[in-house]
CSV table of C-alpha atoms in Angstrom, one decimal:
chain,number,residue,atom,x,y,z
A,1,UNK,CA,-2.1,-4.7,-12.9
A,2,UNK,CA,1.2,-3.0,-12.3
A,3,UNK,CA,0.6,0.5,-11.4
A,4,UNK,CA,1.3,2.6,-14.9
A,5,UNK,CA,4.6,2.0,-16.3
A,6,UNK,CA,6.0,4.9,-18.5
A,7,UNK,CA,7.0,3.3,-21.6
A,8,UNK,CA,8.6,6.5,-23.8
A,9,UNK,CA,11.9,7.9,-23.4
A,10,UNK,CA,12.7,8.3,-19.8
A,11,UNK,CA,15.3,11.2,-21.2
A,12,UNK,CA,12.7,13.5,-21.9
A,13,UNK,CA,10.7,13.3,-18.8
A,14,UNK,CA,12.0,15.3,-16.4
A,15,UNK,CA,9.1,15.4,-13.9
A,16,UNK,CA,7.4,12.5,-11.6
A,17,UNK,CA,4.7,13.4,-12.5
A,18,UNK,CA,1.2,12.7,-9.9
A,19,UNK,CA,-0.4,11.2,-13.3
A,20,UNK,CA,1.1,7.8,-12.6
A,21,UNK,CA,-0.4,7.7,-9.3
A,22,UNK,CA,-3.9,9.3,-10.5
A,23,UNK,CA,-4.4,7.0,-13.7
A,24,UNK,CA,-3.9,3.8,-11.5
A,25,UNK,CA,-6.4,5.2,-9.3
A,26,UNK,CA,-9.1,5.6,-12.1
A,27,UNK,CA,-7.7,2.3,-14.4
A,28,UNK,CA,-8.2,0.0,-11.2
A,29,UNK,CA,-11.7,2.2,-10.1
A,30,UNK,CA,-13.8,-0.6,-12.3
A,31,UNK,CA,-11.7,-3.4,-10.7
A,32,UNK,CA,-12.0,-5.9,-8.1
A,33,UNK,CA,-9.7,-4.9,-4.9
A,34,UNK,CA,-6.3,-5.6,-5.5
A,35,UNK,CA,-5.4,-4.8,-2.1
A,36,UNK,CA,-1.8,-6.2,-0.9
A,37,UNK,CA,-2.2,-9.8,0.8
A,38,UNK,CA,1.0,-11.4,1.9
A,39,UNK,CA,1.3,-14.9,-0.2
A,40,UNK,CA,0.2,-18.0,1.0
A,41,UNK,CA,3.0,-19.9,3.4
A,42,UNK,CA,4.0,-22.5,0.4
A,43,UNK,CA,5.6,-21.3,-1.5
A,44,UNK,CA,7.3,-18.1,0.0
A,45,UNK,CA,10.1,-16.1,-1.4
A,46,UNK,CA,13.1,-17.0,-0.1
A,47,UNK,CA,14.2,-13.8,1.8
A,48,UNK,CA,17.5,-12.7,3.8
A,49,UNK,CA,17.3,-13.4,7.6
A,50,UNK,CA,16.7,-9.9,9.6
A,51,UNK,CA,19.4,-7.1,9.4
A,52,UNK,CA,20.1,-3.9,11.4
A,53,UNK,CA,21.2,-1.6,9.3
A,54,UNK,CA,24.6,-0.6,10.3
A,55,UNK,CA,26.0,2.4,10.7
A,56,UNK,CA,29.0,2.1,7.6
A,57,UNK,CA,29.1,4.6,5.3
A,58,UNK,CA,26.8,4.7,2.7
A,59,UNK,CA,27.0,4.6,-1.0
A,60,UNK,CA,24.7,7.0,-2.9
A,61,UNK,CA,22.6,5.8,-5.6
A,62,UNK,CA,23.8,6.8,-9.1
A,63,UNK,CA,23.7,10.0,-10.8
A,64,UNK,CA,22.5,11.1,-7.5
A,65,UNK,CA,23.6,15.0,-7.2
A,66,UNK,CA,25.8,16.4,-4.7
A,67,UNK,CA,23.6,15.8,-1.0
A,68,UNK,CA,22.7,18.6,0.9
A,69,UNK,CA,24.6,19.9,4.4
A,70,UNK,CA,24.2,16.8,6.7
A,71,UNK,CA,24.7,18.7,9.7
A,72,UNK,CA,21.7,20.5,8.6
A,73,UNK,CA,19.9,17.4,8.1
A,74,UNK,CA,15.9,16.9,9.1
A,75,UNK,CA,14.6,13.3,8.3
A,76,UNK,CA,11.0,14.9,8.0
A,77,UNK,CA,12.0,17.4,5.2
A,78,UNK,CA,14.0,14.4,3.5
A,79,UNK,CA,10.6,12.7,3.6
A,80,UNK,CA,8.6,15.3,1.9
A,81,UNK,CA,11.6,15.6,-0.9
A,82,UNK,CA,11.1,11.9,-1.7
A,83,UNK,CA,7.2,13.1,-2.5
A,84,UNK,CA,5.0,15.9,-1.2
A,85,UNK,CA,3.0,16.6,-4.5
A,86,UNK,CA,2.7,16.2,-8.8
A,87,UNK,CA,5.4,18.6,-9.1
A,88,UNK,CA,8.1,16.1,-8.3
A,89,UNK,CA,11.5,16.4,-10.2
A,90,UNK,CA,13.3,13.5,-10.6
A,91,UNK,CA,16.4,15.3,-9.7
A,92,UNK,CA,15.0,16.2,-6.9
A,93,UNK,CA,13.7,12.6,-6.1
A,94,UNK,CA,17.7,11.9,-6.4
A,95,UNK,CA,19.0,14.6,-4.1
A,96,UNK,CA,16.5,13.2,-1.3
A,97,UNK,CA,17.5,10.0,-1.4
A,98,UNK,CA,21.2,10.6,-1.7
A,99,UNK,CA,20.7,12.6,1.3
A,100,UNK,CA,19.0,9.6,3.1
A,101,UNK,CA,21.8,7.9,2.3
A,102,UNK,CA,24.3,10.2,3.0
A,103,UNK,CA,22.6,10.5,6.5
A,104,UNK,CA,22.3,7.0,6.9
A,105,UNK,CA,18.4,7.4,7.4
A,106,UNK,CA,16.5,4.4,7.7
A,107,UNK,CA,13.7,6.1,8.7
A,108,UNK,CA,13.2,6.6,5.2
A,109,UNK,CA,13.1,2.8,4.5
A,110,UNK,CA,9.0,3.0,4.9
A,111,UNK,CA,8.8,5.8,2.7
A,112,UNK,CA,10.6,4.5,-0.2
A,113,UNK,CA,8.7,1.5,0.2
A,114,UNK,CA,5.1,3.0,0.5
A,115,UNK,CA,6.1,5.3,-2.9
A,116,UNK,CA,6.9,2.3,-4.8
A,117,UNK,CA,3.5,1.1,-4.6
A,118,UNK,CA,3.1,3.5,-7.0
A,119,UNK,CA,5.2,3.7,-9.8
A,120,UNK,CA,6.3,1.0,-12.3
A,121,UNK,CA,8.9,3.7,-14.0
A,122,UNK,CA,12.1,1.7,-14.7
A,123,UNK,CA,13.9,4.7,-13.9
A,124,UNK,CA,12.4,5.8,-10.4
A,125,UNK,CA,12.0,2.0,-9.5
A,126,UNK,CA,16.1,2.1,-9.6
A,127,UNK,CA,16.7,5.2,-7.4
A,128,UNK,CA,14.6,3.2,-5.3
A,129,UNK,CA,16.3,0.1,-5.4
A,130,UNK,CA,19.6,1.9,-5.4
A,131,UNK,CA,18.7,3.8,-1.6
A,132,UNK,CA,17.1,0.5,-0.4
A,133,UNK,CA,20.4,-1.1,-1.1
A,134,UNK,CA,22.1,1.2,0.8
A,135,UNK,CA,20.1,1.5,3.9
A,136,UNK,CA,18.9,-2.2,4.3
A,137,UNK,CA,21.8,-4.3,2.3
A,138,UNK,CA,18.5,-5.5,0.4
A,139,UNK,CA,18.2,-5.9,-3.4
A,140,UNK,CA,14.2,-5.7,-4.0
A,141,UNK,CA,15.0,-5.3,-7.8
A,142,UNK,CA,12.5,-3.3,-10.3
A,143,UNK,CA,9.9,-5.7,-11.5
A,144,UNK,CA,6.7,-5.8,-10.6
A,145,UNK,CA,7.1,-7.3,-7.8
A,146,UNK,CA,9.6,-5.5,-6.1
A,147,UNK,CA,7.4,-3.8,-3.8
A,148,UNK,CA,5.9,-6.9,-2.7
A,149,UNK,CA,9.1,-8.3,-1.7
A,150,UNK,CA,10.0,-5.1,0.2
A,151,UNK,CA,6.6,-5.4,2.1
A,152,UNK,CA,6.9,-8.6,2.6
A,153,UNK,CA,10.9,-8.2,4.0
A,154,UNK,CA,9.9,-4.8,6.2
A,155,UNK,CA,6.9,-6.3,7.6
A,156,UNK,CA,8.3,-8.1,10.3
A,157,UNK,CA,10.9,-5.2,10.8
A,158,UNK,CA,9.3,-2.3,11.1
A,159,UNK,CA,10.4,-1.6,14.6
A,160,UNK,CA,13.7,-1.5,12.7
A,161,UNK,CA,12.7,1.3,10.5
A,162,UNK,CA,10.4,3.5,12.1
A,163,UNK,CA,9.3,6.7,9.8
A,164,UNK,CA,10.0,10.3,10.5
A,165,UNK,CA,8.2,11.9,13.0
A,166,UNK,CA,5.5,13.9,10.6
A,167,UNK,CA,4.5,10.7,9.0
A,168,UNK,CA,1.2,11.0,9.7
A,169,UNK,CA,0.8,14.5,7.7
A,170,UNK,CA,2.9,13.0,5.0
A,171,UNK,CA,0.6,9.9,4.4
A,172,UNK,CA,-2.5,11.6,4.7
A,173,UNK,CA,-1.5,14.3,2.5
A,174,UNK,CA,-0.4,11.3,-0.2
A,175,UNK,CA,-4.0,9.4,0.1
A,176,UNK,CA,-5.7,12.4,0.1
A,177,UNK,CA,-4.5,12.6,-3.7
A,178,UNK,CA,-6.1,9.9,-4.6
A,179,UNK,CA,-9.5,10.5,-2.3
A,180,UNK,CA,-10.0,13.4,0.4
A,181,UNK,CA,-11.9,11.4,2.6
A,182,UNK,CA,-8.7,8.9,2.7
A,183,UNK,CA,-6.7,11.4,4.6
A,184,UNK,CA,-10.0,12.4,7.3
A,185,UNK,CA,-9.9,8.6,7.4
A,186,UNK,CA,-6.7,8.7,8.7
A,187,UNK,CA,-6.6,11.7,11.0
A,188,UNK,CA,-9.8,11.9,12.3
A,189,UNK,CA,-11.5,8.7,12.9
A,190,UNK,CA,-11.8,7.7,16.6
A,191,UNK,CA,-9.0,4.8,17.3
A,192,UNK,CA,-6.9,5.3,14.1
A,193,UNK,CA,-4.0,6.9,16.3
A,194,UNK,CA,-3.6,3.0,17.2
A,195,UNK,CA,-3.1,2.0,13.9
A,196,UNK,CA,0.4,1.0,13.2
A,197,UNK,CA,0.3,3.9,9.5
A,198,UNK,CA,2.6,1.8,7.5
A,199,UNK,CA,0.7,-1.1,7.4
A,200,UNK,CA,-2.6,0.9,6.0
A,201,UNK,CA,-1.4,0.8,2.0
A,202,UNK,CA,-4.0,1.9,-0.9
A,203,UNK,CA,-6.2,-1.4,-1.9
A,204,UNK,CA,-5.7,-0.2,-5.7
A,205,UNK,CA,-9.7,0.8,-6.1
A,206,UNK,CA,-11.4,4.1,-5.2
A,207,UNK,CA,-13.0,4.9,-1.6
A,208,UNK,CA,-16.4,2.7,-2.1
A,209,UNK,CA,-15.1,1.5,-5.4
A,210,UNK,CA,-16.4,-2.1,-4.6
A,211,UNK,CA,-20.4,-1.7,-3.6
A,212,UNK,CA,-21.6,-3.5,-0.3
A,213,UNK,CA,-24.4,-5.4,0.4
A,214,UNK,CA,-27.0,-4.0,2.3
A,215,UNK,CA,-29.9,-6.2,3.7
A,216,UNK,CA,-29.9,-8.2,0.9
A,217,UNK,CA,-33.2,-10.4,0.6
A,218,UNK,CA,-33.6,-13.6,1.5
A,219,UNK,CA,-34.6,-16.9,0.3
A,220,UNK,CA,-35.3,-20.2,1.7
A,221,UNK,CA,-32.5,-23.3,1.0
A,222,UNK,CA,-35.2,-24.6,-1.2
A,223,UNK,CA,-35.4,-21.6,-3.3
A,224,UNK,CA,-31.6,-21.1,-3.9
A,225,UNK,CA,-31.4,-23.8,-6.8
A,226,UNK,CA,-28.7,-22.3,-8.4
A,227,UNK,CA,-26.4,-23.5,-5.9
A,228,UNK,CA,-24.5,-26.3,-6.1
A,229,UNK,CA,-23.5,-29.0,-3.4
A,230,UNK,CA,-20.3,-27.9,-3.1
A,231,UNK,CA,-20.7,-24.2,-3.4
A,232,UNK,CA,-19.2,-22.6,0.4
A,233,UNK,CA,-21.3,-20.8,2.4
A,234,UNK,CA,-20.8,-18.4,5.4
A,235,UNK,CA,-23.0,-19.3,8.3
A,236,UNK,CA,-24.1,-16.8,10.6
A,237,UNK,CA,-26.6,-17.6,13.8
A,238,UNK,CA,-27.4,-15.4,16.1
A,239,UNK,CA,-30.5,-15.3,18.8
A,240,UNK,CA,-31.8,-18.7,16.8
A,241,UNK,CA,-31.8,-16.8,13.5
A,242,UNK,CA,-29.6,-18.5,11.1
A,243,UNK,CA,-28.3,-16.7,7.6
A,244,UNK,CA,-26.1,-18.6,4.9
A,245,UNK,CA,-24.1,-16.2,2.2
A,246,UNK,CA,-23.1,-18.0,-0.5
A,247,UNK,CA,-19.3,-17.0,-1.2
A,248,UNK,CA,-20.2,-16.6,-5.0
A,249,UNK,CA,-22.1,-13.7,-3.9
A,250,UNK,CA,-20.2,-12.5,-1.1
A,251,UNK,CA,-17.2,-12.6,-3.7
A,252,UNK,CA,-17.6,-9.3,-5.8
A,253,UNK,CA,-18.9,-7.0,-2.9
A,254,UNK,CA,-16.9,-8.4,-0.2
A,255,UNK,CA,-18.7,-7.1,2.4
A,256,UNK,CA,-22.4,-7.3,3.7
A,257,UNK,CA,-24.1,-5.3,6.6
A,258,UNK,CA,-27.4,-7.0,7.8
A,259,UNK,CA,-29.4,-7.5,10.8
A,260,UNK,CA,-30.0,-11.1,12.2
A,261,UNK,CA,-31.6,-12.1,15.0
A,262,UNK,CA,-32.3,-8.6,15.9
A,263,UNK,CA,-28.8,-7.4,15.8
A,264,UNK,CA,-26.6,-5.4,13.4
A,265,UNK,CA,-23.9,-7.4,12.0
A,266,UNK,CA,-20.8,-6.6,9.2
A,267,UNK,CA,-19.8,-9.7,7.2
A,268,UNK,CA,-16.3,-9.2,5.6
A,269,UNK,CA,-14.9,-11.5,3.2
Protein backbone atom coordinates (compact mmCIF):
# COMPACT_ATOMS: atom_id res chain seq x y z
CA UNK A 1 0.00 0.00 0.00
CA UNK A 2 1.28 3.31 -1.11
CA UNK A 3 0.62 5.77 1.49
CA UNK A 4 -2.83 7.70 0.25
CA UNK A 5 -2.48 9.19 -3.02
CA UNK A 6 -4.84 12.25 -3.72
CA UNK A 7 -6.50 11.56 -6.83
CA UNK A 8 -8.91 14.92 -7.49
CA UNK A 9 -7.67 18.06 -8.83
CA UNK A 10 -4.48 19.03 -7.34
CA UNK A 11 -5.59 22.82 -8.41
CA UNK A 12 -8.05 22.99 -5.83
CA UNK A 13 -6.13 21.78 -2.94
CA UNK A 14 -4.18 24.22 -1.54
CA UNK A 15 -3.30 22.66 1.79
CA UNK A 16 -1.03 19.47 2.71
CA UNK A 17 -3.12 18.54 4.54
CA UNK A 18 -2.11 15.86 7.98
CA UNK A 19 -5.09 13.62 6.53
CA UNK A 20 -2.70 11.85 4.15
CA UNK A 21 -0.49 10.95 6.88
CA UNK A 22 -3.43 10.10 9.56
CA UNK A 23 -5.60 7.91 6.99
CA UNK A 24 -2.46 5.68 6.25
CA UNK A 25 -2.02 5.41 9.77
CA UNK A 26 -5.62 3.96 10.40
CA UNK A 27 -5.87 2.07 6.63
CA UNK A 28 -2.48 0.13 7.45
CA UNK A 29 -3.79 -0.24 11.57
CA UNK A 30 -5.52 -3.80 10.45
CA UNK A 31 -2.35 -4.68 8.41
CA UNK A 32 0.66 -6.76 8.76
CA UNK A 33 3.96 -4.47 9.28
CA UNK A 34 4.98 -2.96 6.27
CA UNK A 35 7.98 -1.67 7.91
CA UNK A 36 10.86 -0.58 5.31
CA UNK A 37 13.43 -3.59 4.65
CA UNK A 38 16.21 -2.90 2.25
CA UNK A 39 15.68 -5.54 -0.83
CA UNK A 40 17.35 -8.69 -1.01
CA UNK A 41 21.18 -8.39 -2.60
CA UNK A 42 19.91 -10.02 -6.18
CA UNK A 43 18.43 -8.14 -7.68
CA UNK A 44 19.38 -4.49 -6.46
CA UNK A 45 18.56 -1.23 -8.18
CA UNK A 46 21.15 -0.10 -9.99
CA UNK A 47 22.13 3.18 -8.10
CA UNK A 48 24.78 6.10 -8.80
CA UNK A 49 28.18 5.62 -7.09
CA UNK A 50 28.46 8.09 -3.83
CA UNK A 51 28.32 11.94 -4.44
CA UNK A 52 29.25 14.97 -2.21
CA UNK A 53 27.12 17.42 -2.98
CA UNK A 54 28.98 20.28 -4.27
CA UNK A 55 28.81 23.55 -3.61
CA UNK A 56 27.43 25.00 -7.36
CA UNK A 57 24.67 26.90 -7.44
CA UNK A 58 21.50 25.56 -7.17
CA UNK A 59 18.45 25.48 -9.28
CA UNK A 60 15.17 25.87 -7.44
CA UNK A 61 12.48 23.54 -8.03
CA UNK A 62 9.56 24.97 -10.20
CA UNK A 63 7.01 27.32 -9.40
CA UNK A 64 8.89 27.64 -6.28
CA UNK A 65 8.32 31.39 -4.92
CA UNK A 66 10.80 33.92 -4.43
CA UNK A 67 13.27 32.28 -1.26
CA UNK A 68 13.60 34.05 1.71
CA UNK A 69 16.93 36.39 2.91
CA UNK A 70 19.76 33.72 2.78
CA UNK A 71 21.84 35.70 4.97
CA UNK A 72 19.12 35.22 7.34
CA UNK A 73 19.01 31.68 6.83
CA UNK A 74 18.49 28.92 9.84
CA UNK A 75 18.54 25.17 8.53
CA UNK A 76 16.33 24.30 11.66
CA UNK A 77 13.44 26.73 10.72
CA UNK A 78 13.81 25.61 6.96
CA UNK A 79 13.18 22.10 8.51
CA UNK A 80 10.03 22.89 10.36
CA UNK A 81 8.72 24.91 6.95
CA UNK A 82 9.10 21.60 5.08
CA UNK A 83 6.46 20.11 7.89
CA UNK A 84 5.75 21.07 11.49
CA UNK A 85 1.89 20.29 11.52
CA UNK A 86 -1.71 19.68 9.30
CA UNK A 87 -1.77 23.21 8.46
CA UNK A 88 0.87 22.88 5.72
CA UNK A 89 0.47 25.08 2.57
CA UNK A 90 1.82 23.83 -0.36
CA UNK A 91 3.17 27.22 -1.10
CA UNK A 92 4.70 27.15 1.78
CA UNK A 93 6.18 23.52 1.27
CA UNK A 94 7.70 25.36 -1.98
CA UNK A 95 9.22 28.44 -0.31
CA UNK A 96 11.11 25.90 2.18
CA UNK A 97 12.58 23.98 -0.22
CA UNK A 98 13.54 26.70 -2.58
CA UNK A 99 15.26 28.11 0.31
CA UNK A 100 17.15 24.71 0.88
CA UNK A 101 18.11 25.01 -2.31
CA UNK A 102 18.93 28.41 -2.56
CA UNK A 103 21.09 27.71 0.64
CA UNK A 104 22.57 24.77 -0.66
CA UNK A 105 21.32 22.82 2.52
CA UNK A 106 21.83 19.25 2.41
CA UNK A 107 20.97 18.97 5.80
CA UNK A 108 17.61 18.96 4.52
CA UNK A 109 18.35 15.77 2.31
CA UNK A 110 16.96 13.54 5.43
CA UNK A 111 14.07 15.54 5.91
CA UNK A 112 12.69 15.46 2.48
CA UNK A 113 13.41 11.94 2.46
CA UNK A 114 11.64 10.96 5.82
CA UNK A 115 8.37 13.25 4.52
CA UNK A 116 8.10 11.27 1.52
CA UNK A 117 7.35 8.25 3.38
CA UNK A 118 4.35 9.87 3.61
CA UNK A 119 2.64 11.19 0.82
CA UNK A 120 1.89 9.54 -2.65
CA UNK A 121 0.54 13.23 -3.97
CA UNK A 122 1.95 13.57 -7.56
CA UNK A 123 2.26 17.10 -6.85
CA UNK A 124 4.35 17.19 -3.48
CA UNK A 125 6.24 13.95 -4.68
CA UNK A 126 7.68 16.46 -7.49
CA UNK A 127 8.75 19.46 -5.22
CA UNK A 128 10.45 16.69 -3.61
CA UNK A 129 12.05 15.20 -6.38
CA UNK A 130 12.72 18.69 -7.80
CA UNK A 131 14.97 19.81 -4.25
CA UNK A 132 16.49 16.22 -4.15
CA UNK A 133 17.77 16.89 -7.64
CA UNK A 134 19.22 19.86 -6.63
CA UNK A 135 21.04 19.02 -3.47
CA UNK A 136 22.12 15.33 -4.28
CA UNK A 137 22.32 15.29 -8.39
CA UNK A 138 19.78 12.36 -7.74
CA UNK A 139 16.52 11.65 -9.65
CA UNK A 140 14.45 9.36 -7.13
CA UNK A 141 11.38 10.01 -9.45
CA UNK A 142 7.52 10.03 -7.98
CA UNK A 143 6.35 6.50 -8.04
CA UNK A 144 5.86 4.52 -5.36
CA UNK A 145 8.93 3.66 -5.05
CA UNK A 146 10.71 6.69 -4.92
CA UNK A 147 11.26 6.82 -1.36
CA UNK A 148 12.63 3.47 -1.32
CA UNK A 149 15.23 4.36 -3.74
CA UNK A 150 16.14 7.53 -1.75
CA UNK A 151 16.50 5.32 1.44
CA UNK A 152 18.16 2.89 -0.09
CA UNK A 153 20.76 5.70 -1.92
CA UNK A 154 21.06 7.91 1.58
CA UNK A 155 21.64 4.95 3.72
CA UNK A 156 25.07 4.45 3.19
CA UNK A 157 25.56 8.36 3.15
CA UNK A 158 24.15 9.73 5.80
CA UNK A 159 27.40 11.05 7.28
CA UNK A 160 27.02 13.10 4.05
CA UNK A 161 23.80 14.62 4.99
CA UNK A 162 23.49 15.04 8.49
CA UNK A 163 19.93 16.82 9.67
CA UNK A 164 19.63 20.15 11.35
CA UNK A 165 20.48 20.37 14.65
CA UNK A 166 16.69 20.32 16.31
CA UNK A 167 16.01 17.08 14.55
CA UNK A 168 15.22 15.36 17.32
CA UNK A 169 12.14 17.73 18.34
CA UNK A 170 11.23 17.75 14.75
CA UNK A 171 10.84 13.91 14.45
CA UNK A 172 9.34 13.37 17.62
CA UNK A 173 6.91 16.03 17.09
CA UNK A 174 6.06 14.19 13.44
CA UNK A 175 5.51 10.54 15.13
CA UNK A 176 3.83 11.91 17.88
CA UNK A 177 1.02 12.60 15.12
CA UNK A 178 0.54 9.48 14.35
CA UNK A 179 0.93 7.94 18.25
CA UNK A 180 2.05 10.12 21.40
CA UNK A 181 3.90 7.46 22.90
CA UNK A 182 6.05 7.43 19.53
CA UNK A 183 7.58 10.65 20.35
CA UNK A 184 8.23 9.61 24.54
CA UNK A 185 9.68 6.61 22.69
CA UNK A 186 12.02 8.67 21.17
CA UNK A 187 12.98 11.21 23.75
CA UNK A 188 12.77 9.52 26.81
CA UNK A 189 13.73 5.97 26.66
CA UNK A 190 17.16 5.11 28.27
CA UNK A 191 19.77 4.55 25.24
CA UNK A 192 17.74 6.06 22.44
CA UNK A 193 20.23 9.17 22.30
CA UNK A 194 22.42 6.36 20.57
CA UNK A 195 20.23 5.79 18.04
CA UNK A 196 21.31 7.00 14.77
CA UNK A 197 17.08 9.12 14.33
CA UNK A 198 17.10 8.80 10.64
CA UNK A 199 17.18 5.29 10.43
CA UNK A 200 14.00 4.84 12.97
CA UNK A 201 11.13 5.36 10.02
CA UNK A 202 7.22 4.57 10.89
CA UNK A 203 6.64 0.53 10.25
CA UNK A 204 3.17 1.67 8.50
CA UNK A 205 0.98 0.03 11.55
CA UNK A 206 -0.07 1.63 14.89
CA UNK A 207 2.12 1.46 18.22
CA UNK A 208 1.02 -2.42 19.22
CA UNK A 209 -0.84 -2.70 16.03
CA UNK A 210 0.60 -6.31 15.55
CA UNK A 211 -0.25 -8.38 18.97
CA UNK A 212 2.63 -10.33 20.63
CA UNK A 213 2.79 -13.59 21.97
CA UNK A 214 2.90 -13.93 25.46
CA UNK A 215 3.71 -17.36 27.14
CA UNK A 216 2.00 -19.08 24.64
CA UNK A 217 1.16 -22.81 25.67
CA UNK A 218 2.97 -25.62 24.82
CA UNK A 219 2.63 -28.88 23.24
CA UNK A 220 4.68 -31.88 22.79
CA UNK A 221 6.24 -32.67 18.99
CA UNK A 222 3.72 -35.46 19.02
CA UNK A 223 0.82 -33.26 19.57
CA UNK A 224 1.72 -30.59 16.89
CA UNK A 225 0.25 -32.71 13.88
CA UNK A 226 -0.62 -29.95 11.99
CA UNK A 227 2.85 -29.46 11.04
CA UNK A 228 4.40 -30.49 8.19
CA UNK A 229 8.06 -31.97 7.60
CA UNK A 230 9.18 -29.17 6.11
CA UNK A 231 7.48 -26.43 8.11
CA UNK A 232 10.81 -24.09 9.78
CA UNK A 233 11.02 -23.80 13.20
CA UNK A 234 12.96 -21.55 15.62
CA UNK A 235 14.83 -23.48 18.17
CA UNK A 236 15.54 -22.04 21.44
CA UNK A 237 17.58 -24.06 24.43
CA UNK A 238 18.39 -22.74 27.24
CA UNK A 239 19.51 -24.43 30.85
CA UNK A 240 18.42 -27.91 29.03
CA UNK A 241 14.90 -26.60 28.25
CA UNK A 242 14.38 -26.75 24.66
CA UNK A 243 11.25 -24.66 22.82
CA UNK A 244 10.48 -24.92 18.92
CA UNK A 245 8.18 -21.88 17.37
CA UNK A 246 6.88 -22.81 14.39
CA UNK A 247 7.37 -19.77 11.85
CA UNK A 248 3.70 -20.13 10.68
CA UNK A 249 2.93 -18.88 14.02
CA UNK A 250 5.61 -16.72 14.78
CA UNK A 251 4.65 -15.03 11.29
CA UNK A 252 1.55 -12.80 12.15
CA UNK A 253 2.73 -11.63 15.70
CA UNK A 254 6.23 -11.46 14.99
CA UNK A 255 7.36 -11.40 18.21
CA UNK A 256 7.01 -13.70 21.40
CA UNK A 257 8.17 -13.08 25.01
CA UNK A 258 8.42 -16.34 27.12
CA UNK A 259 10.42 -17.86 29.80
CA UNK A 260 12.59 -21.00 29.17
CA UNK A 261 14.71 -22.71 31.23
CA UNK A 262 13.99 -20.29 33.91
CA UNK A 263 14.84 -17.16 32.05
CA UNK A 264 12.98 -14.39 30.33
CA UNK A 265 13.54 -14.41 26.73
CA UNK A 266 12.15 -12.02 23.54
CA UNK A 267 11.92 -13.99 20.25
CA UNK A 268 11.71 -11.44 17.17
CA UNK A 269 11.00 -12.50 13.82
Amino acid sequence: MNGAAYTGEWDTMPRLSLTILLATAIVMAGCTSTAYTPEPPTPTPTLAPPRTPTPTPAQAPANAPTSADQSAYDPNETMRAIFSDPGQTLDGLRLALADAVAANDASQVPIIVEMMRFTGAPVVMEEYRQALLSLTGQDFGIDPQAWNKAMEWLGPRRDQFPPPEEYLEWKANLLSLIDPRMAAFLTSVPGSERIDLTEVVWGGVLTDGIPDLQFAPTITPEEADYLVARDRVFGVSINGEHRAYPLRIMNPHEMANDWLGGEPIALAY
